[in-house]
PDB file of C-alpha atoms in Angstrom:
ATOM      1  CA  UNK A   1      21.295  -3.956  22.313  1.00 60.00           C
ATOM      2  CA  UNK A   2      20.562  -7.687  22.533  1.00 67.00           C
ATOM      3  CA  UNK A   3      17.074  -7.079  23.957  1.00 74.00           C
ATOM      4  CA  UNK A   4      16.177  -4.937  20.906  1.00 75.00           C
ATOM      5  CA  UNK A   5      17.323  -7.706  18.589  1.00 79.00           C
ATOM      6  CA  UNK A   6      15.475 -10.328  20.659  1.00 86.00           C
ATOM      7  CA  UNK A   7      12.186  -8.395  20.590  1.00 87.00           C
ATOM      8  CA  UNK A   8      12.380  -7.973  16.803  1.00 88.00           C
ATOM      9  CA  UNK A   9      13.377 -11.623  16.407  1.00 89.00           C
ATOM     10  CA  UNK A  10      10.179 -12.536  18.319  1.00 92.00           C
ATOM     11  CA  UNK A  11       8.133 -10.396  15.935  1.00 91.00           C
ATOM     12  CA  UNK A  12       9.695 -12.238  12.986  1.00 93.00           C
ATOM     13  CA  UNK A  13       8.817 -15.594  14.549  1.00 93.00           C
ATOM     14  CA  UNK A  14       5.223 -14.427  15.002  1.00 93.00           C
ATOM     15  CA  UNK A  15       5.089 -13.544  11.292  1.00 93.00           C
ATOM     16  CA  UNK A  16       6.208 -17.094  10.433  1.00 93.00           C
ATOM     17  CA  UNK A  17       3.550 -18.529  12.780  1.00 92.00           C
ATOM     18  CA  UNK A  18       0.886 -16.350  11.122  1.00 91.00           C
ATOM     19  CA  UNK A  19       2.020 -17.608   7.701  1.00 91.00           C
ATOM     20  CA  UNK A  20       1.643 -21.223   8.836  1.00 89.00           C
ATOM     21  CA  UNK A  21      -1.839 -20.470  10.197  1.00 86.00           C
ATOM     22  CA  UNK A  22      -2.854 -18.857   6.909  1.00 86.00           C
ATOM     23  CA  UNK A  23      -1.507 -21.826   4.950  1.00 85.00           C
ATOM     24  CA  UNK A  24      -3.475 -24.249   7.146  1.00 80.00           C
ATOM     25  CA  UNK A  25      -6.712 -22.649   5.997  1.00 75.00           C
ATOM     26  CA  UNK A  26      -5.876 -23.044   2.280  1.00 77.00           C
ATOM     27  CA  UNK A  27      -7.856 -25.974   0.958  1.00 67.00           C
ATOM     28  CA  UNK A  28      -5.921 -28.751  -0.686  1.00 70.00           C
ATOM     29  CA  UNK A  29      -7.510 -31.941  -1.989  1.00 68.00           C
ATOM     30  CA  UNK A  30      -7.200 -33.610   1.424  1.00 72.00           C
ATOM     31  CA  UNK A  31      -9.559 -33.360   4.358  1.00 73.00           C
ATOM     32  CA  UNK A  32      -8.158 -31.444   7.307  1.00 77.00           C
ATOM     33  CA  UNK A  33      -9.699 -30.042  10.485  1.00 79.00           C
ATOM     34  CA  UNK A  34      -7.495 -26.943  10.134  1.00 79.00           C
ATOM     35  CA  UNK A  35      -9.550 -25.913   7.069  1.00 80.00           C
ATOM     36  CA  UNK A  36     -12.335 -24.921   9.431  1.00 84.00           C
ATOM     37  CA  UNK A  37     -10.275 -22.870  11.907  1.00 82.00           C
ATOM     38  CA  UNK A  38     -11.495 -19.491  10.666  1.00 83.00           C
ATOM     39  CA  UNK A  39     -15.168 -20.454  10.396  1.00 88.00           C
ATOM     40  CA  UNK A  40     -17.372 -18.731  12.959  1.00 91.00           C
ATOM     41  CA  UNK A  41     -20.832 -20.077  13.800  1.00 91.00           C
ATOM     42  CA  UNK A  42     -23.832 -18.120  15.110  1.00 90.00           C
ATOM     43  CA  UNK A  43     -24.295 -19.705  18.539  1.00 86.00           C
ATOM     44  CA  UNK A  44     -26.632 -18.348  21.220  1.00 84.00           C
ATOM     45  CA  UNK A  45     -26.416 -14.808  19.818  1.00 86.00           C
ATOM     46  CA  UNK A  46     -22.625 -14.800  19.419  1.00 90.00           C
ATOM     47  CA  UNK A  47     -20.153 -15.866  16.743  1.00 90.00           C
ATOM     48  CA  UNK A  48     -18.070 -18.777  18.024  1.00 89.00           C
ATOM     49  CA  UNK A  49     -15.253 -20.725  16.368  1.00 90.00           C
ATOM     50  CA  UNK A  50     -16.593 -23.937  14.826  1.00 88.00           C
ATOM     51  CA  UNK A  51     -14.197 -26.110  16.854  1.00 87.00           C
ATOM     52  CA  UNK A  52     -15.748 -24.714  20.086  1.00 89.00           C
ATOM     53  CA  UNK A  53     -19.301 -25.766  19.184  1.00 91.00           C
ATOM     54  CA  UNK A  54     -18.596 -29.112  17.490  1.00 90.00           C
ATOM     55  CA  UNK A  55     -16.085 -31.897  17.137  1.00 91.00           C
ATOM     56  CA  UNK A  56     -14.378 -32.160  13.761  1.00 90.00           C
ATOM     57  CA  UNK A  57     -13.077 -35.550  12.678  1.00 89.00           C
ATOM     58  CA  UNK A  58     -11.471 -36.938   9.535  1.00 88.00           C
ATOM     59  CA  UNK A  59     -12.560 -40.590   9.145  1.00 87.00           C
ATOM     60  CA  UNK A  60     -11.242 -40.801   5.557  1.00 84.00           C
ATOM     61  CA  UNK A  61      -8.772 -38.865   3.401  1.00 79.00           C
ATOM     62  CA  UNK A  62     -11.522 -36.932   1.617  1.00 82.00           C
ATOM     63  CA  UNK A  63     -14.245 -36.801   4.283  1.00 87.00           C
ATOM     64  CA  UNK A  64     -14.863 -34.450   7.202  1.00 90.00           C
ATOM     65  CA  UNK A  65     -17.463 -35.195   9.860  1.00 92.00           C
ATOM     66  CA  UNK A  66     -18.686 -32.381  12.093  1.00 91.00           C
ATOM     67  CA  UNK A  67     -20.697 -33.322  15.173  1.00 92.00           C
ATOM     68  CA  UNK A  68     -22.118 -30.358  17.112  1.00 92.00           C
ATOM     69  CA  UNK A  69     -22.340 -30.504  20.899  1.00 90.00           C
ATOM     70  CA  UNK A  70     -25.875 -29.109  20.512  1.00 88.00           C
ATOM     71  CA  UNK A  71     -27.931 -30.532  17.610  1.00 89.00           C
ATOM     72  CA  UNK A  72     -29.906 -27.266  17.291  1.00 89.00           C
ATOM     73  CA  UNK A  73     -26.732 -25.659  15.897  1.00 89.00           C
ATOM     74  CA  UNK A  74     -26.671 -27.912  12.790  1.00 90.00           C
ATOM     75  CA  UNK A  75     -28.374 -25.355  10.490  1.00 90.00           C
ATOM     76  CA  UNK A  76     -26.082 -22.553  11.730  1.00 91.00           C
ATOM     77  CA  UNK A  77     -22.963 -24.664  11.196  1.00 90.00           C
ATOM     78  CA  UNK A  78     -24.146 -25.627   7.715  1.00 91.00           C
ATOM     79  CA  UNK A  79     -24.836 -21.965   6.877  1.00 90.00           C
ATOM     80  CA  UNK A  80     -21.400 -20.871   8.153  1.00 90.00           C
ATOM     81  CA  UNK A  81     -19.643 -23.506   6.011  1.00 88.00           C
ATOM     82  CA  UNK A  82     -21.638 -22.520   2.920  1.00 88.00           C
ATOM     83  CA  UNK A  83     -20.782 -18.832   3.483  1.00 88.00           C
ATOM     84  CA  UNK A  84     -17.054 -19.578   3.892  1.00 84.00           C
ATOM     85  CA  UNK A  85     -14.543 -19.299   1.062  1.00 77.00           C
ATOM     86  CA  UNK A  86     -13.959 -23.064   1.087  1.00 77.00           C
ATOM     87  CA  UNK A  87     -16.508 -23.862  -1.678  1.00 77.00           C
ATOM     88  CA  UNK A  88     -17.677 -26.994   0.143  1.00 82.00           C
ATOM     89  CA  UNK A  89     -21.152 -28.543   0.222  1.00 86.00           C
ATOM     90  CA  UNK A  90     -22.072 -29.892   3.647  1.00 90.00           C
ATOM     91  CA  UNK A  91     -24.750 -32.597   3.969  1.00 88.00           C
ATOM     92  CA  UNK A  92     -26.767 -32.590   7.171  1.00 88.00           C
ATOM     93  CA  UNK A  93     -28.506 -35.788   8.306  1.00 89.00           C
ATOM     94  CA  UNK A  94     -30.056 -34.264  11.436  1.00 86.00           C
ATOM     95  CA  UNK A  95     -27.279 -35.516  13.741  1.00 88.00           C
ATOM     96  CA  UNK A  96     -23.989 -34.726  12.015  1.00 90.00           C
ATOM     97  CA  UNK A  97     -22.667 -32.848   9.002  1.00 91.00           C
ATOM     98  CA  UNK A  98     -20.628 -34.728   6.427  1.00 92.00           C
ATOM     99  CA  UNK A  99     -18.435 -32.908   3.940  1.00 89.00           C
ATOM    100  CA  UNK A 100     -16.883 -34.747   1.034  1.00 87.00           C
ATOM    101  CA  UNK A 101     -13.738 -32.965  -0.093  1.00 82.00           C
ATOM    102  CA  UNK A 102     -13.747 -33.095  -3.890  1.00 80.00           C
ATOM    103  CA  UNK A 103     -10.440 -33.429  -5.732  1.00 80.00           C
ATOM    104  CA  UNK A 104      -9.158 -30.082  -6.942  1.00 78.00           C
ATOM    105  CA  UNK A 105      -9.271 -29.157 -10.615  1.00 82.00           C
ATOM    106  CA  UNK A 106      -6.018 -28.132 -12.275  1.00 85.00           C
ATOM    107  CA  UNK A 107      -7.211 -24.507 -12.516  1.00 86.00           C
ATOM    108  CA  UNK A 108      -8.148 -24.455  -8.826  1.00 81.00           C
ATOM    109  CA  UNK A 109      -4.733 -25.884  -7.912  1.00 84.00           C
ATOM    110  CA  UNK A 110      -3.000 -23.106  -9.856  1.00 88.00           C
ATOM    111  CA  UNK A 111      -5.243 -20.517  -8.221  1.00 86.00           C
ATOM    112  CA  UNK A 112      -4.439 -21.881  -4.748  1.00 86.00           C
ATOM    113  CA  UNK A 113      -0.709 -21.958  -5.523  1.00 89.00           C
ATOM    114  CA  UNK A 114      -0.921 -18.319  -6.604  1.00 92.00           C
ATOM    115  CA  UNK A 115      -2.802 -17.470  -3.403  1.00 90.00           C
ATOM    116  CA  UNK A 116      -0.092 -19.233  -1.368  1.00 92.00           C
ATOM    117  CA  UNK A 117       2.607 -17.168  -3.140  1.00 95.00           C
ATOM    118  CA  UNK A 118       0.737 -13.954  -2.310  1.00 93.00           C
ATOM    119  CA  UNK A 119       0.415 -14.938   1.354  1.00 93.00           C
ATOM    120  CA  UNK A 120       4.142 -15.782   1.463  1.00 95.00           C
ATOM    121  CA  UNK A 121       5.037 -12.448  -0.163  1.00 96.00           C
ATOM    122  CA  UNK A 122       3.012 -10.587   2.487  1.00 95.00           C
ATOM    123  CA  UNK A 123       5.027 -12.457   5.138  1.00 95.00           C
ATOM    124  CA  UNK A 124       8.318 -11.533   3.451  1.00 96.00           C
ATOM    125  CA  UNK A 125       7.240  -7.885   3.411  1.00 95.00           C
ATOM    126  CA  UNK A 126       6.338  -8.099   7.111  1.00 95.00           C
ATOM    127  CA  UNK A 127       9.773  -9.561   7.912  1.00 95.00           C
ATOM    128  CA  UNK A 128      11.543  -6.794   5.953  1.00 95.00           C
ATOM    129  CA  UNK A 129       9.455  -4.145   7.728  1.00 95.00           C
ATOM    130  CA  UNK A 130      10.440  -5.629  11.091  1.00 94.00           C
ATOM    131  CA  UNK A 131      14.116  -5.477  10.028  1.00 94.00           C
ATOM    132  CA  UNK A 132      13.711  -1.826   8.969  1.00 94.00           C
ATOM    133  CA  UNK A 133      12.046  -0.916  12.284  1.00 94.00           C
ATOM    134  CA  UNK A 134      14.800  -2.658  14.250  1.00 92.00           C
ATOM    135  CA  UNK A 135      17.555  -0.873  12.347  1.00 92.00           C
ATOM    136  CA  UNK A 136      15.775   2.483  12.792  1.00 93.00           C
ATOM    137  CA  UNK A 137      15.557   1.878  16.529  1.00 91.00           C
ATOM    138  CA  UNK A 138      19.259   0.986  16.662  1.00 90.00           C
ATOM    139  CA  UNK A 139      20.121   4.184  14.721  1.00 91.00           C
ATOM    140  CA  UNK A 140      18.035   6.218  17.147  1.00 91.00           C
ATOM    141  CA  UNK A 141      19.978   4.696  20.066  1.00 89.00           C
ATOM    142  CA  UNK A 142      23.246   5.471  18.296  1.00 88.00           C
ATOM    143  CA  UNK A 143      22.212   9.138  17.843  1.00 90.00           C
ATOM    144  CA  UNK A 144      21.293   9.310  21.539  1.00 88.00           C
ATOM    145  CA  UNK A 145      24.779   8.058  22.345  1.00 85.00           C
ATOM    146  CA  UNK A 146      23.826   4.775  23.986  1.00 85.00           C
ATOM    147  CA  UNK A 147      25.148   2.753  21.029  1.00 84.00           C
ATOM    148  CA  UNK A 148      28.575   3.024  19.399  1.00 87.00           C
ATOM    149  CA  UNK A 149      29.137   3.081  15.622  1.00 88.00           C
ATOM    150  CA  UNK A 150      30.541  -0.484  15.788  1.00 89.00           C
ATOM    151  CA  UNK A 151      27.535  -1.674  17.791  1.00 88.00           C
ATOM    152  CA  UNK A 152      25.238  -0.135  15.182  1.00 88.00           C
ATOM    153  CA  UNK A 153      27.040  -2.024  12.398  1.00 91.00           C
ATOM    154  CA  UNK A 154      26.820  -5.248  14.422  1.00 90.00           C
ATOM    155  CA  UNK A 155      23.113  -4.654  15.021  1.00 89.00           C
ATOM    156  CA  UNK A 156      22.468  -4.063  11.299  1.00 91.00           C
ATOM    157  CA  UNK A 157      24.309  -7.290  10.461  1.00 92.00           C
ATOM    158  CA  UNK A 158      22.310  -9.232  13.080  1.00 92.00           C
ATOM    159  CA  UNK A 159      19.032  -7.864  11.724  1.00 92.00           C
ATOM    160  CA  UNK A 160      20.053  -8.781   8.183  1.00 94.00           C
ATOM    161  CA  UNK A 161      21.058 -12.321   9.188  1.00 94.00           C
ATOM    162  CA  UNK A 162      17.750 -12.819  11.018  1.00 93.00           C
ATOM    163  CA  UNK A 163      15.842 -11.445   8.018  1.00 95.00           C
ATOM    164  CA  UNK A 164      17.664 -13.740   5.600  1.00 95.00           C
ATOM    165  CA  UNK A 165      17.012 -16.772   7.827  1.00 95.00           C
ATOM    166  CA  UNK A 166      13.296 -16.013   8.195  1.00 96.00           C
ATOM    167  CA  UNK A 167      12.802 -15.299   4.495  1.00 96.00           C
ATOM    168  CA  UNK A 168      14.538 -18.579   3.719  1.00 96.00           C
ATOM    169  CA  UNK A 169      12.141 -20.310   6.139  1.00 96.00           C
ATOM    170  CA  UNK A 170       9.167 -18.652   4.384  1.00 95.00           C
ATOM    171  CA  UNK A 171      10.453 -19.919   1.028  1.00 96.00           C
ATOM    172  CA  UNK A 172      10.780 -23.465   2.403  1.00 95.00           C
ATOM    173  CA  UNK A 173       7.252 -23.383   3.874  1.00 93.00           C
ATOM    174  CA  UNK A 174       5.893 -22.021   0.580  1.00 94.00           C
ATOM    175  CA  UNK A 175       7.642 -24.752  -1.441  1.00 94.00           C
ATOM    176  CA  UNK A 176       6.099 -27.425   0.816  1.00 91.00           C
ATOM    177  CA  UNK A 177       2.627 -25.896   0.514  1.00 90.00           C
ATOM    178  CA  UNK A 178       2.902 -25.585  -3.285  1.00 90.00           C
ATOM    179  CA  UNK A 179       3.959 -29.221  -3.496  1.00 88.00           C
ATOM    180  CA  UNK A 180       0.983 -30.220  -1.319  1.00 84.00           C
ATOM    181  CA  UNK A 181      -1.408 -28.190  -3.505  1.00 83.00           C
ATOM    182  CA  UNK A 182      -0.059 -29.234  -6.898  1.00 82.00           C
ATOM    183  CA  UNK A 183       0.762 -32.917  -6.198  1.00 77.00           C
ATOM    184  CA  UNK A 184      -2.465 -34.008  -4.542  1.00 59.00           C
TER     185      UNK A 184
END
């Protein structure tokens, strides 16, 4: 029974990790290399992650500098950034790309906070679905006779405790992200 709980616990942890990754790509008023994690650049006929074709540095709080390994990729990198959902304007000097991160407007902050809430809600739903699947599997084992009624109750309680803990963690992560977005 413990291995079932452990495998579903792992799935819950992966949902939390996915939430953190999604939050890293939400733009706040500060420069961050993680903003560019989902950007793919046309490189030698393939789409490659930006961080595999260039170095990304943050020399100042509101400035990102992108230096490609191959200078011929500058126009492709610039195009990929312009096509992204980040609403940033890169400036290309022929050697590197500089991106000034403008301060967020109040409306944009509210929009980002709302987006963060939606992402967090999707994670909560994923956690609840994992709990439901785990309980269904435990009930199936109980019907097959390899799990007693008491073990089933214990399993349901374990799944509920894990769900409550992970949803609480999601709420904490969301509160931190909202603070970061709204207080910048």
